[in-house]
Tab-separated table of C-alpha atoms in Angstrom:
chain	number	residue	atom	x	y	z
A	184	MET	CA	-95.961	-91.687	117.328
A	185	SER	CA	-95.450	-90.897	121.029
A	186	ILE	CA	-96.027	-93.316	123.885
A	187	LYS	CA	-98.946	-91.182	125.088
A	188	THR	CA	-100.776	-91.194	121.740
A	189	THR	CA	-100.251	-94.881	120.913
A	190	PRO	CA	-103.128	-96.168	123.126
A	191	LEU	CA	-105.517	-93.628	121.596
A	192	PHE	CA	-104.485	-94.608	118.085
A	193	VAL	CA	-104.938	-98.320	118.855
A	194	LEU	CA	-108.349	-97.665	120.424
A	195	PHE	CA	-109.434	-95.618	117.399
A	196	ALA	CA	-108.198	-98.233	114.911
A	197	VAL	CA	-109.876	-101.086	116.797
A	198	SER	CA	-113.123	-99.071	116.971
A	199	VAL	CA	-113.148	-98.630	113.192
A	200	VAL	CA	-112.463	-102.334	112.624
A	201	THR	CA	-115.219	-103.228	115.095
A	202	LEU	CA	-117.839	-101.180	113.229
A	203	LEU	CA	-116.710	-102.619	109.904
A	204	HIS	CA	-116.949	-106.138	111.327
A	205	ALA	CA	-120.413	-105.383	112.738
A	206	ALA	CA	-121.486	-104.109	109.311
A	207	LEU	CA	-120.717	-107.547	107.853
A	208	PHE	CA	-123.449	-108.972	110.101
A	209	ASN	CA	-125.905	-106.036	110.020
A	210	VAL	CA	-129.037	-108.128	110.561
A	211	GLN	CA	-131.835	-106.956	112.825
A	212	PHE	CA	-133.333	-110.017	114.484
A	213	ASP	CA	-137.059	-110.695	114.571
A	214	ASP	CA	-137.305	-110.083	118.328
A	215	SER	CA	-135.914	-106.554	117.928
A	216	PHE	CA	-139.008	-105.619	115.920
A	217	ILE	CA	-141.177	-106.356	118.938
A	218	SER	CA	-139.432	-103.456	120.697
A	219	PHE	CA	-139.715	-101.390	117.506
A	220	HIS	CA	-143.473	-102.044	117.458
A	221	TYR	CA	-143.984	-100.872	121.047
A	222	ALA	CA	-141.742	-97.852	120.452
A	223	ARG	CA	-143.595	-96.806	117.311
A	224	ASN	CA	-146.996	-97.137	118.991
A	225	LEU	CA	-145.797	-95.138	122.002
A	226	SER	CA	-144.365	-92.353	119.831
A	227	GLU	CA	-147.653	-92.168	117.899
A	228	GLY	CA	-149.620	-91.704	121.114
A	229	ASN	CA	-151.095	-95.201	121.283
A	230	GLY	CA	-149.309	-96.166	124.496
A	231	LEU	CA	-147.101	-99.159	125.287
A	232	VAL	CA	-149.117	-101.640	123.243
A	233	PHE	CA	-148.219	-104.289	120.685
A	234	THR	CA	-150.919	-104.230	117.996
A	235	GLY	CA	-153.828	-102.723	119.835
A	236	ALA	CA	-154.761	-106.012	121.502
A	237	GLY	CA	-154.619	-104.725	125.060
A	238	ARG	CA	-151.766	-103.859	127.380
A	239	VAL	CA	-149.170	-106.579	127.783
A	240	GLU	CA	-145.425	-106.253	128.456
A	241	GLY	CA	-144.007	-108.345	125.655
A	242	PHE	CA	-140.709	-106.495	125.289
A	243	SER	CA	-137.526	-107.347	127.198
A	244	SER	CA	-136.213	-103.830	127.886
A	245	ILE	CA	-138.377	-100.884	128.842
A	246	LEU	CA	-135.448	-98.454	128.653
A	247	TRP	CA	-134.608	-99.614	125.126
A	248	VAL	CA	-138.232	-99.110	124.059
A	249	LEU	CA	-138.295	-95.624	125.591
A	250	LEU	CA	-135.061	-94.640	123.816
A	251	LEU	CA	-136.420	-95.881	120.486
A	252	ALA	CA	-139.749	-94.140	121.101
A	253	ALA	CA	-137.960	-90.858	121.822
A	254	ALA	CA	-136.022	-91.184	118.565
A	255	SER	CA	-139.196	-92.126	116.677
A	256	SER	CA	-140.964	-89.026	117.974
A	257	LEU	CA	-138.114	-87.012	116.427
A	258	GLY	CA	-138.692	-88.686	113.073
A	259	ILE	CA	-135.932	-91.290	113.354
A	260	PRO	CA	-137.322	-94.790	112.636
A	261	PRO	CA	-136.650	-97.389	115.357
A	262	GLU	CA	-134.714	-99.500	112.849
A	263	THR	CA	-132.225	-96.644	112.353
A	264	ALA	CA	-132.139	-95.422	115.945
A	265	SER	CA	-131.364	-98.897	117.265
A	266	LYS	CA	-128.247	-99.060	115.076
A	267	VAL	CA	-127.029	-95.683	116.337
A	268	PHE	CA	-127.631	-96.652	119.962
A	269	GLY	CA	-126.087	-100.085	119.418
A	270	ALA	CA	-122.953	-98.639	117.799
A	271	THR	CA	-122.581	-96.061	120.570
A	272	ALA	CA	-122.914	-98.708	123.281
A	273	GLY	CA	-120.552	-101.028	121.412
A	274	LEU	CA	-117.843	-98.366	121.222
A	275	GLY	CA	-118.444	-97.625	124.894
A	276	CYS	CA	-117.791	-101.304	125.638
A	277	LEU	CA	-114.445	-101.061	123.861
A	278	LEU	CA	-113.480	-97.966	125.843
A	279	VAL	CA	-114.316	-99.410	129.270
A	280	THR	CA	-112.702	-102.747	128.397
A	281	PHE	CA	-109.582	-100.867	127.308
A	282	LEU	CA	-109.432	-98.856	130.547
A	283	LEU	CA	-109.965	-101.947	132.677
A	284	SER	CA	-107.317	-103.888	130.742
A	285	GLN	CA	-104.779	-101.095	131.258
A	286	LYS	CA	-105.443	-101.292	134.982
A	287	ILE	CA	-105.235	-105.085	135.371
A	288	ILE	CA	-102.695	-106.306	132.799
A	289	LYS	CA	-99.062	-105.431	133.462
A	290	ASN	CA	-97.571	-105.870	130.002
A	291	ARG	CA	-98.349	-102.806	127.913
A	292	VAL	CA	-98.533	-104.661	124.588
A	293	ILE	CA	-100.609	-107.559	125.911
A	294	SER	CA	-103.045	-105.091	127.505
A	295	PHE	CA	-104.306	-104.159	124.018
A	296	LEU	CA	-105.365	-107.746	123.278
A	297	PRO	CA	-108.812	-107.707	124.994
A	298	ILE	CA	-110.252	-104.993	122.730
A	299	VAL	CA	-108.686	-106.674	119.688
A	300	LEU	CA	-110.425	-109.937	120.651
A	301	LEU	CA	-113.738	-108.111	121.087
A	302	SER	CA	-113.332	-106.499	117.690
A	303	ALA	CA	-112.613	-109.858	116.032
A	304	SER	CA	-115.351	-111.860	117.764
A	305	GLY	CA	-118.777	-112.290	116.236
A	306	VAL	CA	-120.024	-112.982	119.774
A	307	PHE	CA	-119.641	-109.226	120.306
A	308	THR	CA	-119.990	-107.553	116.909
A	309	VAL	CA	-123.180	-109.368	115.858
A	310	TRP	CA	-125.144	-107.465	118.541
A	311	ILE	CA	-124.055	-103.951	117.545
A	312	PHE	CA	-126.525	-103.604	114.650
A	313	SER	CA	-128.919	-106.357	115.779
A	314	GLY	CA	-131.593	-103.890	116.870
A	315	MET	CA	-131.559	-105.368	120.376
A	316	GLU	CA	-130.463	-103.911	123.704
A	317	SER	CA	-127.592	-106.395	124.101
A	318	CYS	CA	-124.680	-103.957	123.621
A	319	LEU	CA	-126.202	-101.541	126.123
A	320	ALA	CA	-126.481	-104.395	128.636
A	321	ILE	CA	-122.859	-105.427	127.949
A	322	LEU	CA	-121.694	-101.836	128.482
A	323	LEU	CA	-123.441	-101.603	131.844
A	324	LEU	CA	-122.233	-105.039	132.944
A	325	ILE	CA	-118.579	-104.111	132.347
A	326	SER	CA	-118.839	-100.506	133.614
A	327	ILE	CA	-120.448	-101.252	136.978
A	328	PRO	CA	-117.675	-103.512	138.370
A	329	PHE	CA	-115.031	-101.171	136.941
A	330	LEU	CA	-116.496	-98.243	138.887
A	331	ILE	CA	-117.258	-100.204	142.052
A	332	MET	CA	-113.756	-101.619	142.335
A	333	ASP	CA	-112.232	-98.166	141.807
A	334	ASP	CA	-113.855	-97.487	145.173
A	335	LEU	CA	-114.960	-94.027	144.159
A	336	ASN	CA	-118.278	-92.365	144.954
A	337	PRO	CA	-120.945	-95.118	144.753
A	338	ILE	CA	-123.471	-92.757	143.178
A	339	THR	CA	-122.312	-93.457	139.608
A	340	PRO	CA	-122.402	-97.293	139.826
A	341	SER	CA	-125.707	-96.945	141.685
A	342	PHE	CA	-127.114	-95.007	138.734
A	343	LEU	CA	-125.801	-97.617	136.274
A	344	LEU	CA	-127.327	-100.425	138.349
A	345	SER	CA	-130.649	-98.603	138.058
A	346	LEU	CA	-130.240	-98.437	134.289
A	347	LEU	CA	-129.399	-102.155	134.195
A	348	ILE	CA	-132.696	-102.912	135.948
A	349	LEU	CA	-134.460	-100.958	133.197
A	350	VAL	CA	-132.425	-102.558	130.387
A	351	ARG	CA	-132.832	-106.232	131.301
A	352	PRO	CA	-135.710	-107.901	133.183
A	353	GLU	CA	-133.202	-109.963	135.217
A	354	GLY	CA	-131.092	-106.854	135.956
A	355	PHE	CA	-132.115	-106.704	139.614
A	356	ILE	CA	-130.319	-109.994	140.387
A	357	TYR	CA	-126.987	-108.189	139.980
A	358	LEU	CA	-127.702	-106.316	143.216
A	359	VAL	CA	-126.728	-109.553	145.015
A	360	PRO	CA	-123.010	-109.619	144.045
A	361	VAL	CA	-122.754	-105.889	144.822
A	362	LEU	CA	-124.200	-106.553	148.280
A	363	LEU	CA	-121.787	-109.448	148.852
A	364	ILE	CA	-118.731	-107.433	147.853
A	365	GLY	CA	-119.874	-104.668	150.188
A	366	LEU	CA	-120.080	-107.152	153.036
A	367	ASN	CA	-116.728	-108.642	152.049
A	368	ARG	CA	-115.067	-105.217	152.142
A	369	ARG	CA	-116.878	-104.310	155.368
A	370	LYS	CA	-118.498	-101.188	154.022
A	371	ARG	CA	-120.332	-98.850	156.356
A	372	GLY	CA	-124.066	-98.199	156.358
A	373	GLN	CA	-123.831	-94.977	154.361
A	374	TRP	CA	-122.196	-96.848	151.455
A	375	TYR	CA	-125.101	-99.289	151.277
A	376	LEU	CA	-127.605	-96.441	151.358
A	377	ARG	CA	-125.906	-94.566	148.534
A	378	MET	CA	-125.318	-97.726	146.486
A	379	PHE	CA	-128.734	-99.369	146.784
A	380	LEU	CA	-131.271	-96.597	147.356
A	381	LEU	CA	-131.628	-95.589	143.698
A	382	PRO	CA	-131.689	-99.162	142.244
A	383	VAL	CA	-134.235	-100.296	144.832
A	384	LEU	CA	-136.401	-97.246	144.157
A	385	THR	CA	-136.081	-97.868	140.408
A	386	PHE	CA	-137.145	-101.476	140.803
A	387	GLY	CA	-140.032	-100.439	143.048
A	388	VAL	CA	-141.280	-97.743	140.669
A	389	LEU	CA	-140.967	-100.127	137.704
A	390	THR	CA	-142.970	-102.764	139.584
A	391	LEU	CA	-145.675	-100.252	140.510
A	392	PHE	CA	-145.820	-99.096	136.888
A	393	ARG	CA	-146.215	-102.703	135.703
A	394	MET	CA	-149.033	-103.278	138.163
A	395	SER	CA	-150.882	-100.078	137.273
A	396	TYR	CA	-150.342	-100.126	133.491
A	397	PHE	CA	-150.116	-103.805	132.564
A	398	GLY	CA	-151.852	-105.299	135.597
A	399	ASP	CA	-148.879	-107.567	136.396
A	400	ILE	CA	-145.986	-107.644	138.834
A	401	LEU	CA	-143.725	-109.430	136.345
A	402	PRO	CA	-143.284	-108.906	132.580
A	403	ASN	CA	-145.309	-111.140	130.272
A	404	THR	CA	-142.083	-112.663	128.947
A	405	TYR	CA	-141.489	-114.177	132.396
A	406	TYR	CA	-144.612	-116.323	132.124
A	407	VAL	CA	-143.615	-117.497	128.648
A	408	LYS	CA	-139.988	-118.352	129.373
A	409	SER	CA	-139.889	-119.257	133.056
A	410	GLN	CA	-140.731	-122.768	134.101
A	411	THR	CA	-139.279	-124.857	136.918
A	412	PRO	CA	-135.753	-125.710	135.669
A	413	SER	CA	-135.338	-129.352	134.697
A	414	PHE	CA	-132.229	-131.511	134.467
A	415	GLU	CA	-132.373	-131.095	130.692
A	416	ASP	CA	-132.290	-127.302	131.143
A	417	PHE	CA	-129.150	-127.562	133.282
A	418	VAL	CA	-127.509	-129.803	130.675
A	419	ALA	CA	-128.494	-127.398	127.914
A	420	GLY	CA	-127.085	-124.486	129.935
A	421	LEU	CA	-123.797	-126.318	130.491
A	422	GLU	CA	-123.534	-127.228	126.810
A	423	TYR	CA	-124.274	-123.597	125.937
A	424	LEU	CA	-121.421	-122.331	128.143
A	425	VAL	CA	-118.976	-124.945	126.826
A	426	ARG	CA	-119.778	-123.974	123.226
A	427	PHE	CA	-119.333	-120.325	124.148
A	428	GLY	CA	-115.905	-120.986	125.669
A	429	TRP	CA	-114.751	-123.056	122.705
A	430	THR	CA	-116.065	-120.580	120.121
A	431	LEU	CA	-114.333	-117.727	121.923
A	432	ALA	CA	-110.944	-119.263	122.707
A	433	GLY	CA	-110.793	-122.977	121.865
A	434	PRO	CA	-108.104	-124.763	123.932
A	435	PHE	CA	-106.751	-121.378	125.016
A	436	ALA	CA	-109.785	-121.101	127.317
A	437	LEU	CA	-107.498	-122.819	129.860
A	438	LEU	CA	-105.890	-119.388	130.294
A	439	TRP	CA	-108.888	-118.439	132.419
A	440	VAL	CA	-107.306	-120.393	135.279
A	441	PRO	CA	-103.959	-118.506	135.524
A	442	GLY	CA	-105.889	-115.341	134.659
A	443	MET	CA	-108.105	-115.623	137.741
A	444	ILE	CA	-105.167	-116.674	139.935
A	445	SER	CA	-103.052	-113.695	138.886
A	446	TRP	CA	-106.050	-111.386	139.237
A	447	TYR	CA	-106.683	-112.690	142.748
A	448	LYS	CA	-103.047	-112.118	143.723
A	449	ALA	CA	-103.131	-108.571	142.373
A	450	ASP	CA	-106.508	-107.593	143.845
A	451	LYS	CA	-108.392	-110.287	145.714
A	452	TYR	CA	-111.450	-108.102	146.185
A	453	PHE	CA	-111.727	-107.354	142.483
A	454	ALA	CA	-111.195	-111.035	141.597
A	455	PHE	CA	-113.813	-112.076	144.147
A	456	PHE	CA	-116.253	-109.572	142.703
A	457	ALA	CA	-115.508	-110.715	139.132
A	458	ILE	CA	-116.341	-114.293	140.140
A	459	LEU	CA	-119.590	-113.192	141.787
A	460	TRP	CA	-120.506	-110.889	138.908
A	461	GLY	CA	-119.796	-113.413	136.175
A	462	GLY	CA	-121.209	-116.227	138.280
A	463	THR	CA	-124.550	-114.423	138.401
A	464	THR	CA	-124.743	-114.586	134.600
A	465	VAL	CA	-123.607	-118.232	134.598
A	466	LEU	CA	-126.331	-119.115	137.109
A	467	PHE	CA	-128.913	-117.323	134.975
A	468	VAL	CA	-127.781	-119.329	131.916
A	469	PHE	CA	-128.006	-122.602	133.870
A	470	LEU	CA	-131.508	-121.849	135.118
A	471	SER	CA	-132.745	-120.721	131.710
A	472	GLY	CA	-131.020	-123.465	129.699
A	473	GLY	CA	-129.198	-120.941	127.535
A	474	ASP	CA	-130.603	-119.181	124.519
A	475	PHE	CA	-131.497	-120.096	120.933
A	476	PHE	CA	-130.000	-116.976	119.314
A	477	PRO	CA	-126.778	-117.377	117.351
A	478	TYR	CA	-123.606	-116.094	118.990
A	479	PHE	CA	-124.596	-116.639	122.629
A	480	ARG	CA	-126.685	-113.593	123.518
A	481	PHE	CA	-126.699	-114.293	127.270
A	482	ALA	CA	-123.032	-115.291	127.574
A	483	ALA	CA	-122.066	-112.207	125.556
A	484	PHE	CA	-123.146	-110.082	128.529
A	485	GLN	CA	-119.886	-111.091	130.271
A	486	LEU	CA	-117.709	-111.200	127.145
A	487	PRO	CA	-115.485	-108.190	128.021
A	488	THR	CA	-114.737	-109.688	131.435
A	489	ALA	CA	-114.035	-113.052	129.804
A	490	VAL	CA	-111.493	-111.667	127.335
A	491	ILE	CA	-109.789	-109.592	130.048
A	492	ILE	CA	-109.340	-112.692	132.226
A	493	LEU	CA	-108.042	-114.676	129.232
A	494	THR	CA	-105.507	-111.960	128.488
A	495	ALA	CA	-104.537	-111.675	132.159
A	496	GLY	CA	-103.826	-115.405	132.021
A	497	LEU	CA	-101.562	-114.910	129.011
A	498	ASP	CA	-99.818	-112.055	130.808
A	499	ALA	CA	-99.259	-114.234	133.891
A	500	VAL	CA	-97.856	-117.097	131.818
A	501	TYR	CA	-95.617	-114.675	129.949
A	502	GLU	CA	-94.195	-113.225	133.187
A	503	ARG	CA	-93.575	-116.725	134.507
A	504	MET	CA	-91.832	-117.846	131.302
A	505	LYS	CA	-89.481	-114.869	131.403
A	506	GLN	CA	-88.075	-116.316	134.632
A	507	GLN	CA	-87.559	-119.796	133.180
A	508	ARG	CA	-84.672	-121.175	131.145
A	509	PHE	CA	-84.700	-123.564	128.197
A	510	GLY	CA	-81.530	-125.527	128.862
A	511	THR	CA	-78.787	-122.927	129.067
A	512	LYS	CA	-80.807	-120.294	127.212
A	513	PRO	CA	-83.667	-118.086	128.344
A	514	MET	CA	-87.168	-119.285	127.526
A	515	PRO	CA	-88.417	-117.543	124.332
A	516	ALA	CA	-91.246	-115.979	126.321
A	517	SER	CA	-92.076	-113.222	123.836
A	518	LEU	CA	-92.285	-115.644	120.926
A	519	ILE	CA	-94.539	-118.039	122.856
A	520	ALA	CA	-96.772	-115.195	124.071
A	521	LEU	CA	-97.056	-113.919	120.495
A	522	ALA	CA	-98.036	-117.393	119.276
A	523	VAL	CA	-100.691	-117.783	122.000
A	524	GLY	CA	-102.054	-114.299	121.325
A	525	ALA	CA	-102.267	-115.124	117.624
A	526	GLY	CA	-104.066	-118.351	118.501
A	527	LEU	CA	-106.627	-116.486	120.587
A	528	LEU	CA	-107.192	-114.017	117.765
A	529	ALA	CA	-107.497	-116.852	115.233
A	530	PHE	CA	-110.224	-118.544	117.278
A	531	ALA	CA	-112.100	-115.247	117.657
A	532	VAL	CA	-111.990	-114.687	113.891
A	533	ARG	CA	-112.828	-118.328	113.174
A	534	GLY	CA	-116.117	-118.033	115.063
A	535	SER	CA	-117.098	-115.132	112.811
A	536	VAL	CA	-116.441	-116.859	109.480
A	537	ARG	CA	-117.215	-120.533	110.066
A	538	GLY	CA	-118.659	-123.016	112.547
A	539	LYS	CA	-122.129	-123.629	113.939
A	540	GLU	CA	-122.846	-120.064	115.067
A	541	HIS	CA	-121.838	-118.704	111.674
A	542	ARG	CA	-124.133	-121.174	109.878
A	543	VAL	CA	-127.053	-120.490	112.206
A	544	PHE	CA	-126.606	-116.739	111.788
A	545	HIS	CA	-126.847	-116.946	108.009
A	546	GLU	CA	-129.939	-119.132	108.290
A	547	TRP	CA	-131.478	-116.420	110.472
A	548	GLU	CA	-130.371	-113.760	108.000
A	549	LYS	CA	-132.276	-115.489	105.196
A	550	ALA	CA	-135.296	-115.875	107.467
A	551	GLU	CA	-135.351	-112.168	108.382
A	552	VAL	CA	-135.132	-111.155	104.706
A	553	PHE	CA	-138.027	-113.493	103.879
A	554	ARG	CA	-140.125	-112.229	106.798
A	555	THR	CA	-139.465	-108.617	105.806
A	556	GLU	CA	-140.805	-109.236	102.303
A	557	VAL	CA	-143.810	-111.115	103.689
A	558	GLY	CA	-144.594	-108.296	106.121
A	559	ARG	CA	-144.375	-105.605	103.480
A	560	TRP	CA	-146.426	-107.644	101.027
A	561	LEU	CA	-149.179	-108.174	103.600
A	562	GLY	CA	-149.050	-104.470	104.471
A	563	ALA	CA	-149.652	-103.614	100.820
A	564	THR	CA	-152.330	-106.216	100.017
A	565	ALA	CA	-154.237	-107.296	103.144
A	566	ASP	CA	-157.290	-105.536	104.534
A	567	LYS	CA	-156.127	-103.287	107.386
A	568	GLN	CA	-159.017	-104.496	109.549
A	569	TRP	CA	-157.863	-108.094	109.357
A	570	MET	CA	-156.236	-109.980	112.197
A	571	MET	CA	-153.535	-112.601	111.796
A	572	ALA	CA	-152.121	-115.273	114.091
A	573	ILE	CA	-148.401	-115.965	113.803
A	574	ASN	CA	-145.468	-117.404	115.749
A	575	PRO	CA	-142.565	-115.008	114.967
A	576	SER	CA	-144.235	-111.791	116.094
A	577	GLY	CA	-141.589	-109.233	115.211
A	578	ILE	CA	-140.901	-108.353	111.577
A	579	ILE	CA	-144.152	-109.450	109.915
A	580	PRO	CA	-146.571	-107.707	112.323
A	581	TYR	CA	-144.354	-104.593	112.289
A	582	TYR	CA	-144.308	-104.160	108.527
A	583	SER	CA	-147.834	-105.424	107.849
A	584	GLY	CA	-149.503	-103.238	110.470
A	585	LEU	CA	-152.114	-105.957	111.077
A	586	LYS	CA	-153.589	-106.735	114.461
A	587	THR	CA	-151.773	-109.861	115.625
A	588	ILE	CA	-152.209	-112.857	117.913
A	589	ASP	CA	-148.733	-113.876	119.076
A	590	MET	CA	-149.086	-117.674	119.156
A	591	LEU	CA	-145.885	-118.075	121.220
A	592	GLY	CA	-147.379	-115.866	123.936
A	593	LEU	CA	-144.693	-113.170	124.272
A	594	ASN	CA	-147.304	-110.540	123.470
A	595	ASN	CA	-150.381	-112.486	124.522
A	596	ARG	CA	-151.507	-112.663	128.130
A	597	HIS	CA	-153.735	-115.737	127.732
A	598	ILE	CA	-151.152	-117.956	126.024
A	599	ALA	CA	-148.374	-116.846	128.377
A	600	ARG	CA	-150.348	-117.896	131.446
A	601	LYS	CA	-152.767	-120.591	130.300
A	602	GLY	CA	-151.188	-122.033	127.178
A	603	SER	CA	-150.169	-125.688	126.916
A	604	LEU	CA	-146.516	-126.424	127.671
A	605	ASN	CA	-144.107	-128.619	125.693
A	606	ARG	CA	-140.705	-128.813	127.406
A	607	GLN	CA	-139.137	-130.536	124.413
A	608	LEU	CA	-139.174	-127.252	122.488
A	609	GLN	CA	-136.781	-124.326	122.846
A	610	VAL	CA	-137.184	-121.871	125.720
A	611	GLY	CA	-139.590	-119.147	124.612
A	612	HIS	CA	-141.243	-121.527	122.114
A	613	ARG	CA	-142.763	-123.970	124.581
A	614	LYS	CA	-146.263	-122.540	124.993
A	615	GLY	CA	-149.315	-122.271	122.776
A	616	ASP	CA	-153.079	-122.626	122.647
A	617	GLY	CA	-154.522	-123.586	119.269
A	618	ARG	CA	-158.093	-123.671	120.555
A	619	TYR	CA	-157.825	-120.093	121.823
A	620	VAL	CA	-156.373	-118.982	118.485
A	621	LEU	CA	-159.202	-120.565	116.469
A	622	GLU	CA	-161.836	-119.135	118.817
A	623	SER	CA	-160.350	-115.667	118.157
A	624	GLN	CA	-161.182	-116.213	114.451
A	625	PRO	CA	-158.125	-114.597	112.854
A	626	ASN	CA	-158.493	-113.814	109.154
A	627	LEU	CA	-155.011	-115.176	108.459
A	628	LEU	CA	-153.162	-118.090	110.018
A	629	ILE	CA	-149.419	-118.113	109.389
A	630	LEU	CA	-148.061	-121.327	110.839
A	631	GLY	CA	-144.512	-122.491	111.469
A	632	SER	CA	-141.446	-120.290	111.869
A	633	VAL	CA	-142.038	-118.489	108.544
A	634	THR	CA	-138.678	-119.116	106.892
A	635	PRO	CA	-138.029	-120.237	103.288
A	636	THR	CA	-137.065	-123.735	104.541
A	637	ASP	CA	-139.765	-124.076	107.207
A	638	HIS	CA	-141.811	-127.258	106.810
A	639	PHE	CA	-145.059	-125.305	106.416
A	640	GLN	CA	-143.512	-123.252	103.616
A	641	THR	CA	-142.003	-126.254	101.818
A	642	GLY	CA	-145.095	-128.408	102.298
A	643	VAL	CA	-143.132	-131.205	104.010
A	644	ILE	CA	-144.871	-131.250	107.394
A	645	ASP	CA	-142.696	-132.392	110.309
A	646	SER	CA	-145.028	-133.005	113.238
A	647	SER	CA	-142.149	-133.863	115.611
A	648	SER	CA	-140.873	-130.259	115.647
A	649	MET	CA	-144.243	-128.548	115.329
A	650	LEU	CA	-144.937	-125.688	117.727
A	651	VAL	CA	-147.699	-126.098	120.319
A	652	SER	CA	-150.369	-123.897	118.718
A	653	ASP	CA	-149.571	-125.238	115.242
A	654	ARG	CA	-150.002	-128.858	116.287
A	655	GLN	CA	-153.335	-128.157	117.948
A	656	ILE	CA	-154.585	-126.077	115.027
A	657	VAL	CA	-153.779	-128.502	112.183
A	658	SER	CA	-155.408	-131.394	114.076
A	659	SER	CA	-158.641	-129.420	114.494
A	660	GLU	CA	-161.661	-130.083	112.293
A	661	GLU	CA	-162.636	-126.437	112.687
A	662	PHE	CA	-159.376	-125.410	111.041
A	663	LYS	CA	-159.911	-127.794	108.116
A	664	GLU	CA	-163.461	-126.535	107.591
A	665	GLN	CA	-162.937	-122.793	108.027
A	666	TYR	CA	-159.505	-122.122	106.499
A	667	ARG	CA	-158.094	-122.756	103.073
A	668	ASP	CA	-154.501	-123.328	102.115
A	669	THR	CA	-153.146	-120.391	100.077
A	670	VAL	CA	-149.792	-119.939	98.318
A	671	VAL	CA	-148.575	-116.726	96.697
A	672	GLN	CA	-145.389	-115.807	94.899
A	673	LEU	CA	-143.752	-112.800	96.516
A	674	PRO	CA	-143.113	-110.124	93.888
A	675	SER	CA	-139.547	-109.101	94.773
A	676	SER	CA	-137.773	-112.399	95.458
A	677	GLY	CA	-140.102	-114.819	93.693
A	678	GLU	CA	-140.199	-116.931	96.868
A	679	LEU	CA	-143.410	-118.840	97.586
A	680	PHE	CA	-145.282	-117.849	100.739
A	681	ARG	CA	-147.858	-120.213	102.224
A	682	PHE	CA	-150.556	-119.244	104.728
A	683	PHE	CA	-154.170	-120.073	105.610
A	684	ILE	CA	-157.092	-117.707	105.092
A	685	ARG	CA	-160.632	-117.875	106.444
A	686	ASN	CA	-163.102	-119.039	103.810
A	687	GLU	CA	-165.327	-115.949	104.009
A	688	ASN	CA	-162.399	-113.583	103.300
A	689	GLN	CA	-161.365	-112.486	99.844
A	690	LYS	CA	-157.986	-113.521	98.569
A	691	VAL	CA	-155.326	-110.980	99.412
A	692	SER	CA	-153.822	-110.967	95.931
A	693	SER	CA	-154.669	-112.036	92.450
A	694	SER	CA	-151.460	-114.073	92.497
A	695	SER	CA	-152.938	-116.426	95.108
A	696	ARG	CA	-153.433	-119.937	93.895
């Protein structure tokens, strides 16, 4: 194999391993089905709506929804299209990370390590087939600095910044580090015009569209998830980042220090920009308190940059060791570098096969399987005119086709803005309004998180962890008078499913008891 073809072979081999690793996860999270729901409705000519309950922006990525809707209009289900788009973006991440590593890391062998670490890390591969826009966001967040620091025509990074604004609701905040690096490099006025005109226009058009179509300046998810940050949120954000660093590299995370130093010596502008770029994500995590998804969804946005800096640190230590002596003999630099590289790889693999994130992921996997069966069972047995109220508003509403009240507020304007707030709960699960839900008179009430081990499903009620709407509903006399407790055995798995049905409605199945 020639020197020229070796990098291509390594990139191809790592790409295959990455897809195989992603296939071991291959779980589409509940939130992804919210985007699927909007995409399906749009492709069927119903507009950007959730379940026909008015216009509300409950999705996190308008570009992702539009891509899925385009595929759906061609007969490709959103569940399938999202995997194709996710795999394509994931492989794109490997390619850009590889190119950036070749540019930054001096040692040719060590420069392959970043894509190997990505391939081995569940923090990256779990998102490829998750159904969410995460891999597309990661691709944009590694491509933009790569293109900007190449100092080529700013039109391409400008276009990618515009896409980032459409992919993530917080995407516009990344205009700040680009502005600062422009000032730091003393760019002329024309550069700013070419770099920022398209992103600013994109943000402006998106805002005008929100105002005209949804009647809001900000997405509905902002009102659900954004509260004034508390000290507890900052602590949670710090703990989130520490767990991310340990899961990714363990004690080898210390290599970030020599990595940044060597990067700064090689290209101070690029290092400065990397700090600003990554720091923007870190600040977002601190303000939001992190995320409840397994495998660090928010921190994963900067994962390629993180592994490149880690590897640059190893490269710097290796170069330094080559100049040192161990007594009268040269320092075994290659052997030490190999051991450290193996340690980094071992920690990346470890996070995919054991530890807290691995356990949480498999709990979620069981939950999504259970919700899928519940959704399909309701779709086959419930009256299509019925309305249900539920907390996890992705899989079950999607497969059941029932009109839905999202009791967490992501897809409900009233709860997002006027719901009661409980800061002790996870971000995105802090709001609810049981009174509003009962006044809406849903035919079905599905309380709890709808998992096989959820306290509502097992019958062991834990009021301390009860969601806001649930707590208000179960303490209401109206609920006790108008709804009856119903348990059915799901036909495929044999699992028991518990819900509450209005007294005047017929039972949804003869297996109800």
